[in-house]
mmCIF file of N, CA and C in Angstrom:
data_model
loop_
_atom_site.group_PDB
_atom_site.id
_atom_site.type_symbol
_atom_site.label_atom_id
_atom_site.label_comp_id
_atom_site.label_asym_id
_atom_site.label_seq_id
_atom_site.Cartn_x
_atom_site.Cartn_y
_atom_site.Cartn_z
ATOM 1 N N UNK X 1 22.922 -249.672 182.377
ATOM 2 C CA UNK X 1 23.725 -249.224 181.268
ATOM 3 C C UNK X 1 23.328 -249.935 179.975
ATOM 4 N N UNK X 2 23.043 -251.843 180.238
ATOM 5 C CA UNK X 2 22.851 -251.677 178.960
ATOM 6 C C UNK X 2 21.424 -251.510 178.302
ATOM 7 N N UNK X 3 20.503 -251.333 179.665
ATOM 8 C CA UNK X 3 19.194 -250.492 179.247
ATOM 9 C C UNK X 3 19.039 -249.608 178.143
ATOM 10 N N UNK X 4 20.041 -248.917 178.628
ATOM 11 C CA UNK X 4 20.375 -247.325 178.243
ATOM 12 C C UNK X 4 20.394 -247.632 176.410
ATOM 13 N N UNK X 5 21.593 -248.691 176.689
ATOM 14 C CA UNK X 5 22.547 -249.042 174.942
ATOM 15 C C UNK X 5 21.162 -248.991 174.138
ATOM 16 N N UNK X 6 20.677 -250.320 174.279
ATOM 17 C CA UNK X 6 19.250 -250.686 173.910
ATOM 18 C C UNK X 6 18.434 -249.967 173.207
ATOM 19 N N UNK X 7 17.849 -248.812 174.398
ATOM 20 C CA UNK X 7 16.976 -248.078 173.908
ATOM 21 C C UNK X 7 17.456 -246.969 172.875
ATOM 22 N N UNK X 8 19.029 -246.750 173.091
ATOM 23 C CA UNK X 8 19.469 -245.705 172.011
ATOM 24 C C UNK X 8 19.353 -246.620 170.984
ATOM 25 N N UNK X 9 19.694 -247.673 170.633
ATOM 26 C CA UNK X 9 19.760 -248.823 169.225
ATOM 27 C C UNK X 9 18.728 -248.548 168.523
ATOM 28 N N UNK X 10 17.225 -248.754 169.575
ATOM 29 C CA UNK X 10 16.220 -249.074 169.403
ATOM 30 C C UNK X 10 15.559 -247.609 168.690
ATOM 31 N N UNK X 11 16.332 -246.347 169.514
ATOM 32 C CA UNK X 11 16.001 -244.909 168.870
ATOM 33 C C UNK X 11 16.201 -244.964 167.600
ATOM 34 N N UNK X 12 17.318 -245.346 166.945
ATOM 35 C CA UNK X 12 18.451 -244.827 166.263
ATOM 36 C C UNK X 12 17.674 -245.750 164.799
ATOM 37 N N UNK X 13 17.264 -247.276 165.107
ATOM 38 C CA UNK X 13 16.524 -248.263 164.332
ATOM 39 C C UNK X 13 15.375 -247.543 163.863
ATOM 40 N N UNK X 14 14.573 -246.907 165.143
ATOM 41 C CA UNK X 14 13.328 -246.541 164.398
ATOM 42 C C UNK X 14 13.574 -245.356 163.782
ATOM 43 N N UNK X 15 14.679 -244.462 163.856
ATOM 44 C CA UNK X 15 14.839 -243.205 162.782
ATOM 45 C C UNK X 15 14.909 -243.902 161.481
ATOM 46 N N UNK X 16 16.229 -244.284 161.321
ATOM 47 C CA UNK X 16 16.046 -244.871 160.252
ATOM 48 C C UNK X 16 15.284 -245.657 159.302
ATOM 49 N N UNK X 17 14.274 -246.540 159.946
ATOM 50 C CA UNK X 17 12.488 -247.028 159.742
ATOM 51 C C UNK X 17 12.146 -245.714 158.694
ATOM 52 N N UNK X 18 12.144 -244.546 159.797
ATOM 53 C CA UNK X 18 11.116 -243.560 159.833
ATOM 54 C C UNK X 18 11.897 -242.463 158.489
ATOM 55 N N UNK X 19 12.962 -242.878 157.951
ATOM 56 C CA UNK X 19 14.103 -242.168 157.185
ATOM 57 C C UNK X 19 14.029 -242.512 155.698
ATOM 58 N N UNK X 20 13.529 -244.203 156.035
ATOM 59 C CA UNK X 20 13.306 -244.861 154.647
ATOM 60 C C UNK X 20 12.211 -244.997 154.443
ATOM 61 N N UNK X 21 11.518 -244.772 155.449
ATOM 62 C CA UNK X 21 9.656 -244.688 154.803
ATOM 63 C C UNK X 21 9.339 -242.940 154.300
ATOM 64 N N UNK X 22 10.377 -242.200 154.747
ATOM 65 C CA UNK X 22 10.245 -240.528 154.131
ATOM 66 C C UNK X 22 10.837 -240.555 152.858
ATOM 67 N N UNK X 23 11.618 -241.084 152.515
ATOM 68 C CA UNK X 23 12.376 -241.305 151.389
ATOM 69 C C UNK X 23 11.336 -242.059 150.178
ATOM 70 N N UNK X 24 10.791 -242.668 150.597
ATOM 71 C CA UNK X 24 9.780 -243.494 149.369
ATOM 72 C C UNK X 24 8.480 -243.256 149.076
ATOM 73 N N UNK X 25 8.396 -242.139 150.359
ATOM 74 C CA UNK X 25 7.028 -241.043 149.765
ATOM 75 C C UNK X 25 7.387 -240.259 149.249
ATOM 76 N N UNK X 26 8.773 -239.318 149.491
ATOM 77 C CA UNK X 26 9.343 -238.738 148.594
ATOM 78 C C UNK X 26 9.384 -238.818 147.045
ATOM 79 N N UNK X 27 10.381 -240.073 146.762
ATOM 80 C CA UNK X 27 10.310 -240.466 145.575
ATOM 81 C C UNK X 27 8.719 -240.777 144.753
ATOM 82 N N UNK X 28 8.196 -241.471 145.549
ATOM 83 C CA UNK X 28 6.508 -241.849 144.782
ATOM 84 C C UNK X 28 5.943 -239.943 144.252
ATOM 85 N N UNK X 29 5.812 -239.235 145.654
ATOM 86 C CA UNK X 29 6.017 -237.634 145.081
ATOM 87 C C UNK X 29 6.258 -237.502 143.974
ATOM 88 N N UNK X 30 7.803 -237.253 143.769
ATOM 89 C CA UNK X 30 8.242 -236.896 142.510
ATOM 90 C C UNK X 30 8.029 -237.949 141.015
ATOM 91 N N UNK X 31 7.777 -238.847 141.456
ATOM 92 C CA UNK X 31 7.229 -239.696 140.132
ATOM 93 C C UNK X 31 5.864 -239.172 139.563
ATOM 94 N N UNK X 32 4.726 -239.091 140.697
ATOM 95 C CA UNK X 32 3.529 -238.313 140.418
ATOM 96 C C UNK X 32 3.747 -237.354 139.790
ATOM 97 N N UNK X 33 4.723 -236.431 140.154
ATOM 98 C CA UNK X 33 5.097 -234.976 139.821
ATOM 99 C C UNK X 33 4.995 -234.791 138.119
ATOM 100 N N UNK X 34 6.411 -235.656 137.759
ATOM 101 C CA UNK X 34 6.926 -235.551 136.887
ATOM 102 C C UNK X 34 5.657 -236.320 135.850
ATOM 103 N N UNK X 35 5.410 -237.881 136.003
ATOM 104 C CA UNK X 35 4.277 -238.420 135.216
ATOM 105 C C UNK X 35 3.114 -237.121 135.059
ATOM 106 N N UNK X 36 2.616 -236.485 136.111
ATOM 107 C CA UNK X 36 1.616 -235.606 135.641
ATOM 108 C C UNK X 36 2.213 -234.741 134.819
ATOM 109 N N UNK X 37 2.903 -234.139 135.044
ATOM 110 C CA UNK X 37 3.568 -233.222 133.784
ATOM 111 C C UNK X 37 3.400 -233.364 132.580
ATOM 112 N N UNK X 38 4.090 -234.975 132.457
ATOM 113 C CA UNK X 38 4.506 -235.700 131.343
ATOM 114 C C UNK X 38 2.813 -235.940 130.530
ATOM 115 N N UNK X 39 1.980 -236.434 131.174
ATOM 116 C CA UNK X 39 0.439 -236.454 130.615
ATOM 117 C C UNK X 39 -0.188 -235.378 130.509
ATOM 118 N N UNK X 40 -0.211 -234.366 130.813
ATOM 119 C CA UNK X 40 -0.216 -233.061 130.555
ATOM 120 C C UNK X 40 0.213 -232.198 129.570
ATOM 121 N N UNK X 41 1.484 -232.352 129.040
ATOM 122 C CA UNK X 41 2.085 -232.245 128.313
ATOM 123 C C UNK X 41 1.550 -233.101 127.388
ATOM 124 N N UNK X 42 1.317 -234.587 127.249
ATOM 125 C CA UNK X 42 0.823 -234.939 125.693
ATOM 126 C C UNK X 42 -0.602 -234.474 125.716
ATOM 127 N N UNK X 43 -1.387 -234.166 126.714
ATOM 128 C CA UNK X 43 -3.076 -233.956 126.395
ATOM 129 C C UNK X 43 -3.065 -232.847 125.604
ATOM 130 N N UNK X 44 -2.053 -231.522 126.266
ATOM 131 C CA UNK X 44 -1.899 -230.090 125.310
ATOM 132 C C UNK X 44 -1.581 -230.563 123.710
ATOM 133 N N UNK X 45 -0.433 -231.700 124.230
ATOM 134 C CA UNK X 45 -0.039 -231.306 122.751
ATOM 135 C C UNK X 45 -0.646 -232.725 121.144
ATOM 136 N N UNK X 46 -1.752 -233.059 122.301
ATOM 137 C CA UNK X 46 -2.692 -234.030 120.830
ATOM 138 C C UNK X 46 -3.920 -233.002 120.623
ATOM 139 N N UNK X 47 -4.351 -232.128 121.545
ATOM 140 C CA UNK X 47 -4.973 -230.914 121.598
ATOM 141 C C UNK X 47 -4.701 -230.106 120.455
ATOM 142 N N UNK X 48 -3.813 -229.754 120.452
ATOM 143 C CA UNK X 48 -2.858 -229.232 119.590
ATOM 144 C C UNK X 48 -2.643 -229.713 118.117
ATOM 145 N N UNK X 49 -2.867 -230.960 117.747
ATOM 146 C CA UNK X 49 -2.278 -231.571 116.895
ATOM 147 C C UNK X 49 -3.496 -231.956 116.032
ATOM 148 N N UNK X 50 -4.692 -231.770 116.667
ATOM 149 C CA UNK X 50 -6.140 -231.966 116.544
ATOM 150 C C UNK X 50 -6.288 -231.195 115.598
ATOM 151 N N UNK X 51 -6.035 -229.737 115.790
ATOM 152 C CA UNK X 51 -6.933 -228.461 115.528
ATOM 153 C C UNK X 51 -5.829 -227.977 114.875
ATOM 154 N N UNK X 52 -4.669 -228.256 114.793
ATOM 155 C CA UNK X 52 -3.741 -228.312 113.472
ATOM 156 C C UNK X 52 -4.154 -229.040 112.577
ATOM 157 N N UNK X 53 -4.651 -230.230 112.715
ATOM 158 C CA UNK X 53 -4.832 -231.199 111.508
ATOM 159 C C UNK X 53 -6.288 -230.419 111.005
ATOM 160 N N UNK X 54 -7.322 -230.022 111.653
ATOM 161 C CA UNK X 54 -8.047 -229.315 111.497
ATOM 162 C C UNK X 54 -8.120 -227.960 110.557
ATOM 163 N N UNK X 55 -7.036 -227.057 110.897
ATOM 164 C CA UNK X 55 -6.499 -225.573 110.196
ATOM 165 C C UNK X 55 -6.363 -226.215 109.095
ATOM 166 N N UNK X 56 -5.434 -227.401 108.849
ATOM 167 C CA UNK X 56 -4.603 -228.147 107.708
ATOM 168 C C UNK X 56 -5.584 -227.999 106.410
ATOM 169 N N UNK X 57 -6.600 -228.892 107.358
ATOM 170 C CA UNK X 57 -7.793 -229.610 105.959
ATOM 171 C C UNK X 57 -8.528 -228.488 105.774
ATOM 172 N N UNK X 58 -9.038 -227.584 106.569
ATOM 173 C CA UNK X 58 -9.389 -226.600 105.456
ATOM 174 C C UNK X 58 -9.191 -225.650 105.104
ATOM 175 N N UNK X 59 -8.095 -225.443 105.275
ATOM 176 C CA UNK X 59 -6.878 -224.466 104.620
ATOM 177 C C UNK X 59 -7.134 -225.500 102.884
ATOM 178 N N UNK X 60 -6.295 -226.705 103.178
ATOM 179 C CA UNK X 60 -6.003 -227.606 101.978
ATOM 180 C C UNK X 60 -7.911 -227.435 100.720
ATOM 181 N N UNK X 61 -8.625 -227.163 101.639
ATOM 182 C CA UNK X 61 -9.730 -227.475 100.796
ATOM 183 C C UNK X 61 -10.091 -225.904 100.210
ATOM 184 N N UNK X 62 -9.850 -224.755 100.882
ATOM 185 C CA UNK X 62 -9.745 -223.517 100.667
ATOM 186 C C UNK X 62 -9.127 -223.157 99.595
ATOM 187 N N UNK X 63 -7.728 -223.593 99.583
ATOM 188 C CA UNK X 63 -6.447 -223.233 98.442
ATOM 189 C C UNK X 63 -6.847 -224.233 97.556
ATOM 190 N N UNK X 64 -7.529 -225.661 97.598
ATOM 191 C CA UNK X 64 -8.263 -226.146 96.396
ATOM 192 C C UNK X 64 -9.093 -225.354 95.516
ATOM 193 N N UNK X 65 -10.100 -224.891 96.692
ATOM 194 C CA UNK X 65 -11.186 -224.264 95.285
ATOM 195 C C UNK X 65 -10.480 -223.092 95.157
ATOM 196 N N UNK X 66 -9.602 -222.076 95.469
ATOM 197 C CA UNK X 66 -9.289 -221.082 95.067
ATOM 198 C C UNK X 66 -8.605 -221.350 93.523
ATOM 199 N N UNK X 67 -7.506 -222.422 93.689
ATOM 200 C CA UNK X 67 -6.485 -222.658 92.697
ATOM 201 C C UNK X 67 -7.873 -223.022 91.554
ATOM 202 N N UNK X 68 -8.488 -224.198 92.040
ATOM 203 C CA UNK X 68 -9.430 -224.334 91.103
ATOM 204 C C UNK X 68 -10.592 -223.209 90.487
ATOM 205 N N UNK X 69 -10.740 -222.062 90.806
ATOM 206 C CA UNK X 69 -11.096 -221.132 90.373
ATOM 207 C C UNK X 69 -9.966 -220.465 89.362
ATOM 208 N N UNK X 70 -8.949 -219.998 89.899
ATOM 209 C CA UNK X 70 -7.965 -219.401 89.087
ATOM 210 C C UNK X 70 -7.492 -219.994 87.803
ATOM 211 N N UNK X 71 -7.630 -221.743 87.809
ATOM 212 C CA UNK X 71 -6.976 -222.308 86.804
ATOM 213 C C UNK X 71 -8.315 -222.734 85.944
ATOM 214 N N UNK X 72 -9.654 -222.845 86.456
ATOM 215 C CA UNK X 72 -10.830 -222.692 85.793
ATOM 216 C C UNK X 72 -10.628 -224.267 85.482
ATOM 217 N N UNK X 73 -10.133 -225.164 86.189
ATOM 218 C CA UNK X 73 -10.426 -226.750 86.400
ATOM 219 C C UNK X 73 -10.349 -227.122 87.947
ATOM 220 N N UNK X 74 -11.228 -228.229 88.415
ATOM 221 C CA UNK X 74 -10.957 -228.557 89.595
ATOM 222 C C UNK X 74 -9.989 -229.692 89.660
ATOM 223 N N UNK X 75 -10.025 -230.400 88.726
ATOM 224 C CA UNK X 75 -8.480 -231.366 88.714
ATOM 225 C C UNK X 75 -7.460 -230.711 88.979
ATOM 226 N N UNK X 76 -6.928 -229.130 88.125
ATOM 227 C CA UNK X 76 -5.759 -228.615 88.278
ATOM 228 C C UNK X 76 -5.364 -228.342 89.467
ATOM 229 N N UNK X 77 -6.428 -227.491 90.540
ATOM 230 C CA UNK X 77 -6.401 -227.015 91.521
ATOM 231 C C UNK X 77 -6.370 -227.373 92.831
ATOM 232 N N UNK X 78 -7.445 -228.709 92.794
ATOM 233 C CA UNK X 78 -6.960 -229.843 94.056
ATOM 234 C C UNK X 78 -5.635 -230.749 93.404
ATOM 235 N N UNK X 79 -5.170 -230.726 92.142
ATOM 236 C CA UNK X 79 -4.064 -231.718 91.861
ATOM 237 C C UNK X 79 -2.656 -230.919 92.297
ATOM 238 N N UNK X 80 -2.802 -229.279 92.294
ATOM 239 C CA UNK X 80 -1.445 -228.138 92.976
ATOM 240 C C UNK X 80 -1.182 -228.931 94.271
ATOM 241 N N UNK X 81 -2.909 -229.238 94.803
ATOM 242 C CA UNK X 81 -2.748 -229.045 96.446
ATOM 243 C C UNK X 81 -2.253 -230.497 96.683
ATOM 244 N N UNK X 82 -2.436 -231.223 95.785
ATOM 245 C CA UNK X 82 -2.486 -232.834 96.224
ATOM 246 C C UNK X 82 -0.517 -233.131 95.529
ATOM 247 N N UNK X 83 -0.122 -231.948 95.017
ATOM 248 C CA UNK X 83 1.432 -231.748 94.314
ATOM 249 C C UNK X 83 2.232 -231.371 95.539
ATOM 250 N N UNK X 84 1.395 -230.162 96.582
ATOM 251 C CA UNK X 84 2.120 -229.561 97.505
ATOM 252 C C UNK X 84 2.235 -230.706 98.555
ATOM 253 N N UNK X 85 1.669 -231.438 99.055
ATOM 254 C CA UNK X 85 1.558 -232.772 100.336
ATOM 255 C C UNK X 85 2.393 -233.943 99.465
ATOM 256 N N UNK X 86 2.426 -234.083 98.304
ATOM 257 C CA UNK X 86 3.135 -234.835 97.651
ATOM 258 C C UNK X 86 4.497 -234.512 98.132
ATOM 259 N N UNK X 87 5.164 -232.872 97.530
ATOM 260 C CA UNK X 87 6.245 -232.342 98.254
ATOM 261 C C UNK X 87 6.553 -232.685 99.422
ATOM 262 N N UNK X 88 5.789 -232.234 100.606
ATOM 263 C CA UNK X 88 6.088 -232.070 102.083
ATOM 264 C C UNK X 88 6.265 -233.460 102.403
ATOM 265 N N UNK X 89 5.441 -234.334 101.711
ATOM 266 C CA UNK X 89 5.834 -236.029 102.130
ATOM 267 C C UNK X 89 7.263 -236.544 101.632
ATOM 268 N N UNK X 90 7.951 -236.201 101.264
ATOM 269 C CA UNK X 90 9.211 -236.330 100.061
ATOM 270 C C UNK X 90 10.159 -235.739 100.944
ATOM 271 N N UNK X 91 10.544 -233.879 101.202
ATOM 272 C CA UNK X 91 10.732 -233.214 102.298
ATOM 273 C C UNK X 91 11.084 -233.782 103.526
ATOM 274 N N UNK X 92 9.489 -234.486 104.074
ATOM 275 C CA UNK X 92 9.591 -235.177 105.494
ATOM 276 C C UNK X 92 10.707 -236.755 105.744
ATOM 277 N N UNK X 93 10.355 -237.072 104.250
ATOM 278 C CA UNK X 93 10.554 -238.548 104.656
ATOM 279 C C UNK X 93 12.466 -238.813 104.210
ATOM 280 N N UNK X 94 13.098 -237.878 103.755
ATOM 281 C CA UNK X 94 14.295 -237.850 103.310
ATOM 282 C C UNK X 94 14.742 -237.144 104.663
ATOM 283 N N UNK X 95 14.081 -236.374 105.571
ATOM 284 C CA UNK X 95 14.530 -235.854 106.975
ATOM 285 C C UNK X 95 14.357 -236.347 108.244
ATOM 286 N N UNK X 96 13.317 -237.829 107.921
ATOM 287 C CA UNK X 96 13.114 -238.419 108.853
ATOM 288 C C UNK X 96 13.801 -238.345 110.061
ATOM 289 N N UNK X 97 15.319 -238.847 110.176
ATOM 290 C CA UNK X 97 16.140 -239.068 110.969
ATOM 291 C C UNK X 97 16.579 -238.181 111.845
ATOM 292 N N UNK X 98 16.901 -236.528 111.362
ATOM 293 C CA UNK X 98 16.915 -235.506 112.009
ATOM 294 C C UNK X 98 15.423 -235.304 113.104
ATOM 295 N N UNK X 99 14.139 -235.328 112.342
ATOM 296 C CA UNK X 99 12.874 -235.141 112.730
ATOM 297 C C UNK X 99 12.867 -236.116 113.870
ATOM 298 N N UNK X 100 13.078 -236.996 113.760
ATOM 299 C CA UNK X 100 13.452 -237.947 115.040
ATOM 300 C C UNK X 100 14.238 -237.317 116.051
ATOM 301 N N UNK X 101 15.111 -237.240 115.575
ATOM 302 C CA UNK X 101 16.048 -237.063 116.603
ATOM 303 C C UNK X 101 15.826 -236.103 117.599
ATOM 304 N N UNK X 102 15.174 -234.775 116.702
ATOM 305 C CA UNK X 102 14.559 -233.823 117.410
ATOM 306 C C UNK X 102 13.513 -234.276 118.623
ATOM 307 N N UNK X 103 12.550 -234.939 117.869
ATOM 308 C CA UNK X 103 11.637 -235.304 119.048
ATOM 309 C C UNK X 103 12.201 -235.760 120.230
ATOM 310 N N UNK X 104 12.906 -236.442 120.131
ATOM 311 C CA UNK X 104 13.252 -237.621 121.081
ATOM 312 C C UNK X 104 13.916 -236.880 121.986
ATOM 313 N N UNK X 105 14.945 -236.062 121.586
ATOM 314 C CA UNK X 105 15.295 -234.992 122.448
ATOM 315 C C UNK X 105 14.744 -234.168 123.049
ATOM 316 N N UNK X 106 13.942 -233.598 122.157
ATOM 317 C CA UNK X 106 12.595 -232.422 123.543
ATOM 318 C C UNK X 106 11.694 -233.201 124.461
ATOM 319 N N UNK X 107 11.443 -234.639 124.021
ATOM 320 C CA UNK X 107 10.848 -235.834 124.705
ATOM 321 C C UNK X 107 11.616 -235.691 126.508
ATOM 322 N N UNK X 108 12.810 -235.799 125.949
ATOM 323 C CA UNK X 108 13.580 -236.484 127.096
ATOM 324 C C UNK X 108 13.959 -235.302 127.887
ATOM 325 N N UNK X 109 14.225 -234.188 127.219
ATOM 326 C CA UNK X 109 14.203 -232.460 127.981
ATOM 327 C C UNK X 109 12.981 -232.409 128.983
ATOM 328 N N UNK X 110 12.160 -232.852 128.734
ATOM 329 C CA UNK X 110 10.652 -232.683 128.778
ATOM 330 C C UNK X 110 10.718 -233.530 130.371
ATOM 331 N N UNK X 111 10.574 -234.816 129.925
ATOM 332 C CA UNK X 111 10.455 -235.448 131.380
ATOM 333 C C UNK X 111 11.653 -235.288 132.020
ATOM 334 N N UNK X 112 12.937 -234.814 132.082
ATOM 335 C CA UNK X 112 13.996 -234.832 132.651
ATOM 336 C C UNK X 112 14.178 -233.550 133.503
ATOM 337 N N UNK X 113 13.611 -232.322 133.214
ATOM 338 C CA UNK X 113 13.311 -230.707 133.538
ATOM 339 C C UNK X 113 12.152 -231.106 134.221
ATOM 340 N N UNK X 114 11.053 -231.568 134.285
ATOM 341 C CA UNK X 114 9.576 -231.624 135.232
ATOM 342 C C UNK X 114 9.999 -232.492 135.970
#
């Protein structure tokens, strides 16, 4: 009988062994999961941020010589464009806090949903 006890203990010990070693491949799983996501997600989006900054500058150098054609000076025409980033820096930096906030939130949507 208490053979018996024993070997059920001894069953019951190694499930549980075998319960918490499933559990922490599990979790390691879903950490992989989610971290790949998460690096994935910034590779797209510096990808992204590349070839935006890219469109940017020569867009910005485009609407230079255009303006500077139209206004028949190149001071006037890169000085519109160098007036307009003047703006958007002014714009950005009085909204900082919202602009933050935003990020930080789709940040945390981001790894919290994957």
């Amino acid at each position: 009988m208490e053979n018996q006890k024993d070997t059920q203990s001894q069953s019951i010990v190694d499930q549980i062994k075998e319960y918490i070693e499933l559990q922490i491949k599990i979790a390691k799983y879903k950490a992989i999961d989610g971290s790949s996501g998460v690096i994935a997600s910034v590779i797209v989006g510096a990808t992204l941020g590349i070839l935006a900054l890219f469109l940017i500058l020569f867009a910005s150098f485009t609407l230079g010589f255009y303006l500077s054609e139209v206004l028949e000076s190149f001071w006037a025409g890169f000085g519109c464009v160098a007036g307009l980033y003047l703006l958007l820096v002014l714009i950005i930096s009085l909204s900082s806090k919202a602009i933050k906030n935003s990020i930080a939130d789709k940040m945390i949507t981001k790894i919290f949903n994957e």
